[in-house]
Short mmCIF file of C-alpha atoms and ligand atoms in Angstrom, two decimals:
data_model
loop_
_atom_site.label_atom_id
_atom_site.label_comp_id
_atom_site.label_asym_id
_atom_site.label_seq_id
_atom_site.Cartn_x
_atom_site.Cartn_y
_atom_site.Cartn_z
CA UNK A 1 15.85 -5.42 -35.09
CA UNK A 2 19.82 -5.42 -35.26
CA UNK A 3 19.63 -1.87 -33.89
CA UNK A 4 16.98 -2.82 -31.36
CA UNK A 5 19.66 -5.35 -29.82
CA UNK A 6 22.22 -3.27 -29.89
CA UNK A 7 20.00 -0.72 -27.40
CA UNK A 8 19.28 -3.67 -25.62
CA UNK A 9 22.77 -5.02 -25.42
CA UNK A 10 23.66 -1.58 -24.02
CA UNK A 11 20.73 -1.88 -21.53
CA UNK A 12 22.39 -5.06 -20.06
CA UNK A 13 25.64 -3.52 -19.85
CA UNK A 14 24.83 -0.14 -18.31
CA UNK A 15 22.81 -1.87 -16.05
CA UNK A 16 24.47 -4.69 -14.58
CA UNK A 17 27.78 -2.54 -14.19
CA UNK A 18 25.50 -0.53 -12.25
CA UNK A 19 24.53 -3.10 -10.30
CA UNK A 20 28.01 -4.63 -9.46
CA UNK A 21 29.06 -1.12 -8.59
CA UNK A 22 26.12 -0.31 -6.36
CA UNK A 23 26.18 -3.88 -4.66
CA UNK A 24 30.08 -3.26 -4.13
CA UNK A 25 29.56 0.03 -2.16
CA UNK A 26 29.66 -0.58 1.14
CA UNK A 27 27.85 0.76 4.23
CA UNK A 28 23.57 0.88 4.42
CA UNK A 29 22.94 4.90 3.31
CA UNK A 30 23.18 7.29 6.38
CA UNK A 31 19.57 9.19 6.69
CA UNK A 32 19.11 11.88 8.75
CA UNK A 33 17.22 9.93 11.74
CA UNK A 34 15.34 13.22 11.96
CA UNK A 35 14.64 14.89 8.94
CA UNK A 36 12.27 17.68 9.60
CA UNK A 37 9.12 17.26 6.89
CA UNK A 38 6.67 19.40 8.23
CA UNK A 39 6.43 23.39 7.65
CA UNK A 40 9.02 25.49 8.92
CA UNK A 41 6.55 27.52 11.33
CA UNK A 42 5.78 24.58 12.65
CA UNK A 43 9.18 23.71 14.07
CA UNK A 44 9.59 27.23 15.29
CA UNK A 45 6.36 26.71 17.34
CA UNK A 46 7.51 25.21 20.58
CA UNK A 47 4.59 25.36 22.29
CA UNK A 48 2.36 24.14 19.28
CA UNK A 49 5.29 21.61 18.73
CA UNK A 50 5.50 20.18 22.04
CA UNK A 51 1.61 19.87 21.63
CA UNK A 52 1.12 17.70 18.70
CA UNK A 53 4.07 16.09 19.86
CA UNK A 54 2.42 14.05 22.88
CA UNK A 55 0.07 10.93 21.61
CA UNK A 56 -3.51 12.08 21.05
CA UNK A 57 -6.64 9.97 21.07
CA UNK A 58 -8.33 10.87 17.82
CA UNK A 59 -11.74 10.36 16.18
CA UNK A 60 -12.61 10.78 12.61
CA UNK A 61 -16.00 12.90 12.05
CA UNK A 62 -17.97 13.37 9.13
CA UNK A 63 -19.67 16.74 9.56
CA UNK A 64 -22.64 17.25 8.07
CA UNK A 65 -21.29 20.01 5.43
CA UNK A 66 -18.97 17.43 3.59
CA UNK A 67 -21.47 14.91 3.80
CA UNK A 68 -23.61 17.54 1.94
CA UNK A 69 -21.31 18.75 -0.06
CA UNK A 70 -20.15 15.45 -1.37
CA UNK A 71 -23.51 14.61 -2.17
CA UNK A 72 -23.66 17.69 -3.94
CA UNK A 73 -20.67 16.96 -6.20
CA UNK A 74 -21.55 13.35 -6.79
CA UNK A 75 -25.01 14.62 -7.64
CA UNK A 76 -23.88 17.07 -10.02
CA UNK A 77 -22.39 15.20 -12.49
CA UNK A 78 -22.24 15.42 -15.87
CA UNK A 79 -23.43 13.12 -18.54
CA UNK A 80 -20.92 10.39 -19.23
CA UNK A 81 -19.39 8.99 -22.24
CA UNK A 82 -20.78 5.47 -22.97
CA UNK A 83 -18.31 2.49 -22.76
CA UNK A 84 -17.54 0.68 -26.42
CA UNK A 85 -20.16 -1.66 -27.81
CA UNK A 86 -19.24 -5.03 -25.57
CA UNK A 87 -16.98 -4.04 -23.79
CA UNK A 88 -16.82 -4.49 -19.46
CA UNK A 89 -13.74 -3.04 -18.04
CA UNK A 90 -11.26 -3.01 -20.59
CA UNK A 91 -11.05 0.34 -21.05
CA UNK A 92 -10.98 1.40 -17.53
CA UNK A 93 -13.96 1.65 -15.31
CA UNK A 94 -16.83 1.47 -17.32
CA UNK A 95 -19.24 4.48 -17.65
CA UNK A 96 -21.98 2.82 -17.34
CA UNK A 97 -21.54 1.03 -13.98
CA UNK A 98 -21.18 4.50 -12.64
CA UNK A 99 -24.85 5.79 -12.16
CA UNK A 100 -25.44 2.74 -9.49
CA UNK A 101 -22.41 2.90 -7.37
CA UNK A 102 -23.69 7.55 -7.55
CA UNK A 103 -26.75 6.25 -6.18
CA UNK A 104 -25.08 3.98 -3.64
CA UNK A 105 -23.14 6.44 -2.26
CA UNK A 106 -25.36 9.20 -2.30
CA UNK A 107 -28.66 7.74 -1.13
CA UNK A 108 -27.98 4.05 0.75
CA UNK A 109 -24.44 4.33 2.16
CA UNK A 110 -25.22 5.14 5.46
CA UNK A 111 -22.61 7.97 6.42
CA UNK A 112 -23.03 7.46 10.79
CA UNK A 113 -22.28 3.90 9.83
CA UNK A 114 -19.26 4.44 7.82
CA UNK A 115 -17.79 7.21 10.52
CA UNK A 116 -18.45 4.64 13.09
CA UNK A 117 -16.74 1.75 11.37
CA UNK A 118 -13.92 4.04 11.22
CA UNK A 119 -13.68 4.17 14.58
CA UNK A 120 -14.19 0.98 15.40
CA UNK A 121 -10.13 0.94 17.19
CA UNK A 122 -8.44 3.08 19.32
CA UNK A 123 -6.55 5.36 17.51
CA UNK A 124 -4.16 8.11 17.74
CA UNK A 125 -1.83 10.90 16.37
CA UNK A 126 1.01 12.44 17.21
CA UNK A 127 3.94 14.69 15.50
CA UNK A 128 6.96 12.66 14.06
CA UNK A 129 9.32 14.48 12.40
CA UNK A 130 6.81 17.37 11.31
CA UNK A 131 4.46 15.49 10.14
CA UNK A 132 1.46 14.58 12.52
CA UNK A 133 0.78 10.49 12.09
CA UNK A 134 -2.35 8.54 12.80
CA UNK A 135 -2.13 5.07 13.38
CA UNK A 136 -4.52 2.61 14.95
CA UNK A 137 -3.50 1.34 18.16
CA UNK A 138 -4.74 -2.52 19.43
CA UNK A 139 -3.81 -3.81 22.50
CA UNK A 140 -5.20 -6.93 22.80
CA UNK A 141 -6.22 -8.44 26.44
CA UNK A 142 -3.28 -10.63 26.85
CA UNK A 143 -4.43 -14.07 29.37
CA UNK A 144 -1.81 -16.26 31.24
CA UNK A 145 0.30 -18.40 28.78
CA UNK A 146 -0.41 -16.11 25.76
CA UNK A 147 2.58 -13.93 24.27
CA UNK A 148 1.88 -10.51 22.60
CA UNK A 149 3.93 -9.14 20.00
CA UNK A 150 3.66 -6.04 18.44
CA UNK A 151 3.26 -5.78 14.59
CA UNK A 152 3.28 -2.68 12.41
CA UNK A 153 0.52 -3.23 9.45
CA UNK A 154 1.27 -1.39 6.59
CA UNK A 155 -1.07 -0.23 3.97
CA UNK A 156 -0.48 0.63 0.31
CA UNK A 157 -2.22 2.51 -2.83
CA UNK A 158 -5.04 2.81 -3.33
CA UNK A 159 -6.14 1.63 -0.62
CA UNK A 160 -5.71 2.63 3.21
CA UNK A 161 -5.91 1.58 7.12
CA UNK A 162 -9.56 0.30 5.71
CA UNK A 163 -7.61 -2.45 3.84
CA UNK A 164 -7.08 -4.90 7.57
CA UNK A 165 -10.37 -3.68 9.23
CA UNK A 166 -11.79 -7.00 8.83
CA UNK A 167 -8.05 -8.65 9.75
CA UNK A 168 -7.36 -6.91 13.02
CA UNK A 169 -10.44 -8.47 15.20
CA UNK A 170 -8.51 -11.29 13.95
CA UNK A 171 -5.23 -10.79 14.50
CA UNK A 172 -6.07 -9.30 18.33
CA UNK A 173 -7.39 -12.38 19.36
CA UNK A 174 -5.01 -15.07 21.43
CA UNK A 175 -4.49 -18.29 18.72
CA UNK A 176 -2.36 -20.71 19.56
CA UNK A 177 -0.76 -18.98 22.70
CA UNK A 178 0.03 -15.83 20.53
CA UNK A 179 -1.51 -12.45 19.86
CA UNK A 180 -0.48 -9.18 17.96
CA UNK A 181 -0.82 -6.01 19.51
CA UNK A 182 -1.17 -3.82 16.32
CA UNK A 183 -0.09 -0.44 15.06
CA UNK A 184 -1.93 0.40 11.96
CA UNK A 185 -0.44 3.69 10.75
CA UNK A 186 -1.81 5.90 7.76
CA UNK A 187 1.07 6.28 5.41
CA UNK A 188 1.97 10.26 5.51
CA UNK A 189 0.20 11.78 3.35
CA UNK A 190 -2.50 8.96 3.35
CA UNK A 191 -5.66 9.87 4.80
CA UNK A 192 -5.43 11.14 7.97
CA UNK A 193 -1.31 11.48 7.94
CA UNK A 194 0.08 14.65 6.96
CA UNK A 195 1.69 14.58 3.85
CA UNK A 196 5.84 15.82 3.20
CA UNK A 197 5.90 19.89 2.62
CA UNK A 198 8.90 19.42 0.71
CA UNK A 199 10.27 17.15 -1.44
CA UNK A 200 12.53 13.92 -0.81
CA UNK A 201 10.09 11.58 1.29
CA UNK A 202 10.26 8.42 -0.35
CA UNK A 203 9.76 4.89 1.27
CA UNK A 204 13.05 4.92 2.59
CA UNK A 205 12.66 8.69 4.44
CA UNK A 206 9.28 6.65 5.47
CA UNK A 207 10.43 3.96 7.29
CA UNK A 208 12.94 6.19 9.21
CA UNK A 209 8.99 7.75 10.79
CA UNK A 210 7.97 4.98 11.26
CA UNK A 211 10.39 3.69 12.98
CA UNK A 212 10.71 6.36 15.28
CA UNK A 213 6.84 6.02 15.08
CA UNK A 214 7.19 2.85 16.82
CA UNK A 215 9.91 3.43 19.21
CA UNK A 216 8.06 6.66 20.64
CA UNK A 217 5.26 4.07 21.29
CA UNK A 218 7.32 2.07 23.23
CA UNK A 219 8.83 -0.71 20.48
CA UNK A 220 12.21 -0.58 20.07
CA UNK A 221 11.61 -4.34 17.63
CA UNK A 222 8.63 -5.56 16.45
CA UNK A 223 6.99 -7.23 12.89
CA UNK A 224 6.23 -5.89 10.14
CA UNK A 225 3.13 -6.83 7.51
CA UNK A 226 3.02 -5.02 4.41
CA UNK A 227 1.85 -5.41 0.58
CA UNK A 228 1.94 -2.75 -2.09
CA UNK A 229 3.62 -0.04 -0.54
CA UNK A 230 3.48 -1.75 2.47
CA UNK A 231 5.93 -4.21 0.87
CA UNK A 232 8.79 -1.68 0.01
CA UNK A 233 8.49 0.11 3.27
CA UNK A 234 8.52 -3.06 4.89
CA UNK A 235 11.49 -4.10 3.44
CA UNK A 236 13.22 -0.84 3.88
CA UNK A 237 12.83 -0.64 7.43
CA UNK A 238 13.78 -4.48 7.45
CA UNK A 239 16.71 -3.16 5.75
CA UNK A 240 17.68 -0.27 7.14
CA UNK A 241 16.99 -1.66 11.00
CA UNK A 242 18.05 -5.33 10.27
CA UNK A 243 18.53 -5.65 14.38
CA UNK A 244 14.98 -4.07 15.07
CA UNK A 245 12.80 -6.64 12.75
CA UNK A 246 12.21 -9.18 13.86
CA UNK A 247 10.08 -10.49 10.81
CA UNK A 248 8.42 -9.53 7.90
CA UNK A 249 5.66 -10.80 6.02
CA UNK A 250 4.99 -9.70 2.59
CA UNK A 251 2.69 -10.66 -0.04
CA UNK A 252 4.80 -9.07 -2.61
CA UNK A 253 8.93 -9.89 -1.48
CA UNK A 254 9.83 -8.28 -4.89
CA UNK A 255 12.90 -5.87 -5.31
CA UNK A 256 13.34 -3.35 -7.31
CA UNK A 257 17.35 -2.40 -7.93
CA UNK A 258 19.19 -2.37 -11.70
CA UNK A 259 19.88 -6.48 -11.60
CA UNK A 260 15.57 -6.83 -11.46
CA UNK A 261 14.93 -4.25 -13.97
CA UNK A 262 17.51 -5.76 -16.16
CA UNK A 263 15.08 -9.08 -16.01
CA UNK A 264 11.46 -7.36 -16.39
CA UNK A 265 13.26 -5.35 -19.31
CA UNK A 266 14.47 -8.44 -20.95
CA UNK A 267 11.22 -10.19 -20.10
CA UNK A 268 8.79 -7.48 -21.94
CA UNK A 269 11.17 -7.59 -24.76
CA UNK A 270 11.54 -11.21 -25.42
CA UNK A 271 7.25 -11.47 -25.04
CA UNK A 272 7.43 -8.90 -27.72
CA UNK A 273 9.16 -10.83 -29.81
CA UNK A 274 7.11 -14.19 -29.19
CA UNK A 275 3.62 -12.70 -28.90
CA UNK A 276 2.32 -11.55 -32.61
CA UNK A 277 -0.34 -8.68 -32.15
CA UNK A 278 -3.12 -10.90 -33.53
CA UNK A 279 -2.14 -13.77 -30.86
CA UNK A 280 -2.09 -10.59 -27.95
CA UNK A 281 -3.70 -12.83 -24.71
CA UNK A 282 -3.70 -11.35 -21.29
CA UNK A 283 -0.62 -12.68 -20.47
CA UNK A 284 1.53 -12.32 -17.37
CA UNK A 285 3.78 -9.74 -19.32
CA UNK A 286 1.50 -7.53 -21.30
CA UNK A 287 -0.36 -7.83 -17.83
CA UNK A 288 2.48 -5.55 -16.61
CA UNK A 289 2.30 -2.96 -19.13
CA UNK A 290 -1.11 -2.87 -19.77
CA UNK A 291 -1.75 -2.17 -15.94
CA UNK A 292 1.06 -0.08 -14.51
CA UNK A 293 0.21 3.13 -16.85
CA UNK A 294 -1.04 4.42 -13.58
CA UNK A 295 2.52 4.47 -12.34
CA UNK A 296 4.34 6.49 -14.93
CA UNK A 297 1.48 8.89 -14.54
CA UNK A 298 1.69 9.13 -10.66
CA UNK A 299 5.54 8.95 -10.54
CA UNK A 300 6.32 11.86 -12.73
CA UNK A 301 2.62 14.46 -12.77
CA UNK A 302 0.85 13.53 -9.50
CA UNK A 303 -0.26 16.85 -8.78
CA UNK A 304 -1.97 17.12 -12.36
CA UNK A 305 -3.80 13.48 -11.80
CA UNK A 306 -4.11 14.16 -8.04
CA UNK A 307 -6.12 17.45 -9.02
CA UNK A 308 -8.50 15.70 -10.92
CA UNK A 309 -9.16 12.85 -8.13
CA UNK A 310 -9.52 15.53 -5.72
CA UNK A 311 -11.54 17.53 -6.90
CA UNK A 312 -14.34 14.86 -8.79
CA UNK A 313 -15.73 12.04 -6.26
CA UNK A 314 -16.74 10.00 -9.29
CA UNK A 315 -13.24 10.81 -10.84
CA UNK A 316 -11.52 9.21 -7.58
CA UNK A 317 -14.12 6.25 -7.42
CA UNK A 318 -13.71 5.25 -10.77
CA UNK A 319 -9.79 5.59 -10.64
CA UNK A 320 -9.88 3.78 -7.52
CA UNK A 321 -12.76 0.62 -8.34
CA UNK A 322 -11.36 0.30 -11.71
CA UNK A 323 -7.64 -0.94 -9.59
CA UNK A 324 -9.59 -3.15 -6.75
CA UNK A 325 -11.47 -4.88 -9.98
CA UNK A 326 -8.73 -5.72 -12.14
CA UNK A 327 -5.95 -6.16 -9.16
CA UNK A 328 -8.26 -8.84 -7.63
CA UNK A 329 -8.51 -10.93 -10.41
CA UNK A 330 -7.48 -10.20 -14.12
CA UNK A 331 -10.76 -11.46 -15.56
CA UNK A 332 -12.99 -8.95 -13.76
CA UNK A 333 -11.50 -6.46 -16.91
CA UNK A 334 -14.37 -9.20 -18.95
CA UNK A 335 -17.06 -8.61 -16.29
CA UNK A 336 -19.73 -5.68 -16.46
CA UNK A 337 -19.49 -4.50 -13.03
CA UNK A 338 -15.73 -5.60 -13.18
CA UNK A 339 -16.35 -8.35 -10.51
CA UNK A 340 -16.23 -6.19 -7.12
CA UNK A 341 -18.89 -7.87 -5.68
CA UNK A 342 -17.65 -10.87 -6.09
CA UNK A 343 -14.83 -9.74 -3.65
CA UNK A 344 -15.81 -6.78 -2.02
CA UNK A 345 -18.83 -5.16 -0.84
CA UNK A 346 -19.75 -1.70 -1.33
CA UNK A 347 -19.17 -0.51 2.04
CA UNK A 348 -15.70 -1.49 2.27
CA UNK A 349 -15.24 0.23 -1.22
CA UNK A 350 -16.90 3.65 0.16
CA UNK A 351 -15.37 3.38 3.51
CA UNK A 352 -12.21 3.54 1.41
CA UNK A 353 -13.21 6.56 -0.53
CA UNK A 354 -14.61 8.29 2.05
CA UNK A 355 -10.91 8.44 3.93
CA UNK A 356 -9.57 9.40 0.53
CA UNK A 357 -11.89 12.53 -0.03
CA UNK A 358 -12.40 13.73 3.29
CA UNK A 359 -8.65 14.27 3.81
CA UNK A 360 -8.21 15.30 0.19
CA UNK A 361 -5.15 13.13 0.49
CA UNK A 362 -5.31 11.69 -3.19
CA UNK A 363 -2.34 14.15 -4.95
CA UNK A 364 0.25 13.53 -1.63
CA UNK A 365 -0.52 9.79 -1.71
CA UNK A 366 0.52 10.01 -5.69
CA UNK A 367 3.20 11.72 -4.77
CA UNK A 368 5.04 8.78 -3.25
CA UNK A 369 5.39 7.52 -6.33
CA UNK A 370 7.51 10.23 -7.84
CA UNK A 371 9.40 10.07 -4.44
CA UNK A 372 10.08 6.60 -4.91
CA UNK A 373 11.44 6.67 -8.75
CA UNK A 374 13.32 9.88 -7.55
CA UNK A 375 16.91 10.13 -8.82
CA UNK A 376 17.91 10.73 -5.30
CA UNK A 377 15.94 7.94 -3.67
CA UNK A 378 16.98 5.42 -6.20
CA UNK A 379 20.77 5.99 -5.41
CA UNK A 380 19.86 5.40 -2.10
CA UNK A 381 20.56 2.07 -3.54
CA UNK A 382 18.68 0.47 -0.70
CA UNK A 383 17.12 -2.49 -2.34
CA UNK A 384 21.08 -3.57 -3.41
CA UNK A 385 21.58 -4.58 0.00
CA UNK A 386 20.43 -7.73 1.57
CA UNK A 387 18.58 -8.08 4.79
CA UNK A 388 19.30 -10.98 7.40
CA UNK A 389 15.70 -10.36 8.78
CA UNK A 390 13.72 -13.47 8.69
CA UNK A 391 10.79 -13.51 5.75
CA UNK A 392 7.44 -15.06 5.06
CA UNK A 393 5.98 -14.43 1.21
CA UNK A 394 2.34 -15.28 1.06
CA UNK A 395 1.01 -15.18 -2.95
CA UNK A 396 -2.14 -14.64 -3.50
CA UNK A 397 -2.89 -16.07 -7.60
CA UNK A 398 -4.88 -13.30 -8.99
CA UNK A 399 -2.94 -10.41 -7.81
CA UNK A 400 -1.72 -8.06 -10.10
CA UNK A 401 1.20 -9.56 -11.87
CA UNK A 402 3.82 -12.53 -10.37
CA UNK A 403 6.04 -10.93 -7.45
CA UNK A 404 9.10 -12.93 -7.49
CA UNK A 405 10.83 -13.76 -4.01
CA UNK A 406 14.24 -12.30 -4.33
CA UNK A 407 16.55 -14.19 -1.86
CA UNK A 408 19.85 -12.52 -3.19
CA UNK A 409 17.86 -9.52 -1.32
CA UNK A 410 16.18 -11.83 1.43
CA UNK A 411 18.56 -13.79 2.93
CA UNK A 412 16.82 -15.61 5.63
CA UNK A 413 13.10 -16.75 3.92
CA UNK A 414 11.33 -18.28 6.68
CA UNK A 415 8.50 -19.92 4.65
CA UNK A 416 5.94 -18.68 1.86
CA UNK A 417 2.58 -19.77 1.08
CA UNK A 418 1.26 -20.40 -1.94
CA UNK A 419 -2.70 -19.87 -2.25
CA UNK A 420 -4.91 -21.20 -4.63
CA UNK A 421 -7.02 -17.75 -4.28
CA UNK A 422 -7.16 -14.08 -3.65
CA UNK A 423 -5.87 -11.07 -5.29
CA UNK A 424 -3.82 -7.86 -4.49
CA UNK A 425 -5.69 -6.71 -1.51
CA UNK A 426 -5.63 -9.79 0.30
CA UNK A 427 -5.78 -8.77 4.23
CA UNK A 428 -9.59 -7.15 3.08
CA UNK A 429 -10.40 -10.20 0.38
CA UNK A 430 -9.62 -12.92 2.48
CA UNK A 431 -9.27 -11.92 6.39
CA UNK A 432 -9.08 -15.47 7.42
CA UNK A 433 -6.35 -16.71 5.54
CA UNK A 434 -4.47 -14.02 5.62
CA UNK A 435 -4.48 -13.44 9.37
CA UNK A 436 -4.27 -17.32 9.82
CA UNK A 437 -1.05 -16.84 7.84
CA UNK A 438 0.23 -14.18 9.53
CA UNK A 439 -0.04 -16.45 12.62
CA UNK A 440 1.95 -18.81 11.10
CA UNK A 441 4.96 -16.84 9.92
CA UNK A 442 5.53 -15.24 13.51
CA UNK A 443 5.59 -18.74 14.78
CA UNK A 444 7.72 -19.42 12.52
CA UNK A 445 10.14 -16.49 13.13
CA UNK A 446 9.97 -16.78 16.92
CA UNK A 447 11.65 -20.59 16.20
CA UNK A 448 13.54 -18.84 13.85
CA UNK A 449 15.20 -16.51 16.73
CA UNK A 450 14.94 -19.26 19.33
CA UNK A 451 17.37 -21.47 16.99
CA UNK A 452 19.71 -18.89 16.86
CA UNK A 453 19.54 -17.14 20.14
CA UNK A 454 18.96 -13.71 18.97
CA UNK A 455 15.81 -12.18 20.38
CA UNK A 456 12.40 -12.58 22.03
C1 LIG B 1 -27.72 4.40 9.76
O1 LIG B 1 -27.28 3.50 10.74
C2 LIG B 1 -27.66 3.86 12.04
C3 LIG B 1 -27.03 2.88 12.99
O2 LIG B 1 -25.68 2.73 12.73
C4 LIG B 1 -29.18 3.87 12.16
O3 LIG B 1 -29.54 4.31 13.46
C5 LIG B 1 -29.76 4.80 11.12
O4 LIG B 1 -31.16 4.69 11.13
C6 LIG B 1 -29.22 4.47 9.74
N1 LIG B 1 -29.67 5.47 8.81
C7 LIG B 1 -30.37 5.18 7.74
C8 LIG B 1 -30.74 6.33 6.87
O5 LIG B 1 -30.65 4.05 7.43
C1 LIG B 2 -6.56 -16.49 -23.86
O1 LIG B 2 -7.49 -15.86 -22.96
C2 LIG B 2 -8.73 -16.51 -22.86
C3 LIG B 2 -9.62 -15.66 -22.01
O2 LIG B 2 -9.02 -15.36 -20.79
C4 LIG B 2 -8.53 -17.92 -22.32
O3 LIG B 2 -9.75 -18.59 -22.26
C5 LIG B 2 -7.56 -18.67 -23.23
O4 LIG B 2 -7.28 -19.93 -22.68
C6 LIG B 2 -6.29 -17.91 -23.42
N1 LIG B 2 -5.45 -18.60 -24.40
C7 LIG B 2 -4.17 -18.86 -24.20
C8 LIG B 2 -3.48 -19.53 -25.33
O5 LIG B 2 -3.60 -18.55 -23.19
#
């Protein structure tokens, strides 16, 4: 225990000088505006170049050769191990639940359906940076007396532009004298977003694309709305372009620099010490460990996880369902069919896979994890420095584990909401209230700018 302490002690130390020195080094980091991550024939191309460079409607087919051959490979599967004697999800996704979501997908989801739901908005690529980006494009009819702002959505893992389908109708429609025009990008290497050739692209080489992503469309400021990944490429744009957000809402207004790891450290190792083995509950803390293996795995071997996902369609559903049953509400580990329907239906669930496998996008979404923990992207030291942008958090109960607001990071919090429901993937759980919110918060930043005579 003594010698326990003493690593600890040295924890605290190492750390918060770390922290003092990073939060004493002056200056944002300077990133090249227009790093080049595409391949290298690419960008000696010019005529291909200058092609994928313009802004190109584009349609998402499924051709009847993947449907058959994913029917094929879901068909084909082997015999799987049963689950434990009473248990639900505990374990992970549990075997048994499999053969009926198989069936689903294979005989009752109805493919022209799904493509057609995914093409339910205008959208578009176009080349940024070497990488060609899709994003979905809304521009709402805009009547006398009604304001339209634009508002970058932004996605996270696993999930994908399928997360605000049921959100953007929403959000697109004049409320209150207000109405979003919204950009809906696939992270790169999400879906239908190319993915980095090369190392380095973490969220912060991210939100340099998409801000250019946005400017080349015409916005030189605009909102941001982001969870899960969403939420620390939010926030590093908001950082990095403090004058070009003009808000951000964030279900998760977390950071993550040496002074917060310092805490969660401390935190898991005082629980430790209070919570004997025999007493182990499902608390807040063991939460935490219990449910971020997935991130040590996909920050340091992606490719050999991503492999596996890409290459298995029940391998990527069950990796995927097992995160949108347990991040939605922690007691769906306790249910047999770990609670999805409760939430979710099994549309939205395939509609999600379906963008995963048909790109084969699984191993460069993983990726961004080992981008993010990167030596070189942590001393970016990004999250260190505060952002004057205005900020809205919006908690949702039952998602994954408490996000604390950091306003040594967030200097100008706006308002949060506090719901007495939802999960992780709130914008597809609960459209309503989560568009309703998002409402609120640009209302609230507008009076925000008004007060203080900055912008729009
Ligand atoms: C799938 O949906 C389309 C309409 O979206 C319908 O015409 C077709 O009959 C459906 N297919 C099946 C197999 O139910
Ligand atoms: C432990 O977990 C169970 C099941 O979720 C719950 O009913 C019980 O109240 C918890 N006990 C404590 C002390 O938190």
């Amino acid at each position: 225990m003594a010698k326990l302490s003493m690593i600890w002690g040295l924890v605290l130390v190492v750390g918060a000088t770390a922290w003092v020195a990073n939060a004493q080094s002056s200056g944002l980091p300077q990133l090249d505006q227009n790093e080049w991550w595409g391949s290298q024939v690419l960008l000696k191309d010019s005529a291909t170049l200058q092609s994928r460079k313009t802004i190109k409607p584009f349609h998402v087919t499924f051709s009847q050769e993947m449907i058959d051959y994913l029917k094929r490979r879901i068909s084909n599967h082997r015999s799987y191990v049963p689950p434990l004697e009473g248990t639900a999800f505990e374990y992970g996704f549990n075997p048994d639940q499999i053969g009926t979501w198989a069936d689903y997908w294979v005989n009752e989801y109805n493919f022209t359906t799904g493509e057609s739901v995914l093409n339910q908005f205008p959208q578009y690529k176009t080349n940024v940076q070497g990488l060609d980006m899709h994003f979905i494009w809304v521009k709402p009819e805009v009547p006398d007396g009604v304001t339209s702002v634009p508002l970058l959505l932004l996605h996270g893992f696993p999930g994908s532009i399928r997360e605000f389908f049921e959100a953007i109708p929403l959000l697109t429609t004049p409320t209150n004298g207000l109405v979003f025009e919204v950009i809906v990008p696939s992270l790169p290497g999400y879906g239908f977003s190319d993915g980095a050739v090369r190392p380095g692209m973490g969220p912060a080489q991210i939100a340099v694309i998409l801000k250019n992503l946005m400017k080349k469309i015409g916005h030189q400021k605009f909102y941001i709305q982001g969870g899960d990944w969403g939420s620390v490429i939010g926030r590093a744009i908001a950082t990095l372009y403090q004058d070009d957000v003009l808000g951000f809402h964030s279900t998760a207004l977390t950071v993550f620099n040496s002074c917060a790891e310092i805490l969660n450290l401390l935190g898991g190792y005082i629980a430790t010490l209070q919570v004997e083995i025999h007493q182990y509950n499902r608390t807040a803390l063991t939460n935490i460990a219990e449910e971020t293996g997935y991130v040590h795995l996909q920050a340091t071997k992606p490719d050999s996880v991503g492999i596996s996902l890409s290459d298995s369609p029940i391998g990527l559903l069950t990796y995927v369902l097992e995160k949108f049953s347990t991040w939605t509400h922690p007691s769906n580990r306790l249910r047999q069919d770990g609670g999805l329907f409760n939430h979710f239906t099994r549309e939205q669930m395939i509609d999600n896979l379906m963008i995963y496998w048909m790109t084969n996008s699984m191993t460069t979404a993983m990726r961004l994890y080992a981008e993010y923990f990167s030596r070189a992207h942590r001393g970016l030291g990004l999250d260190e420095h505060p952002t004057k942008v205005p900020v809205w958090n919006i908690k949702a109960p039952n998602d994954l584990f408490p996000q604390p607001l950091n306003k040594m990071k967030f200097l100008n919090v706006v308002g949060v909401t506090v719901l007495n429901d939802g999960g992780h993937f709130l914008a597809l759980e609960l459209p309503e209230a989560f568009a309703a919110d998002v409402f609120k918060a640009v209302e609230a930043f507008k009076k925000f700018h008004a007060n203080r005579r900055t912008d729009l």
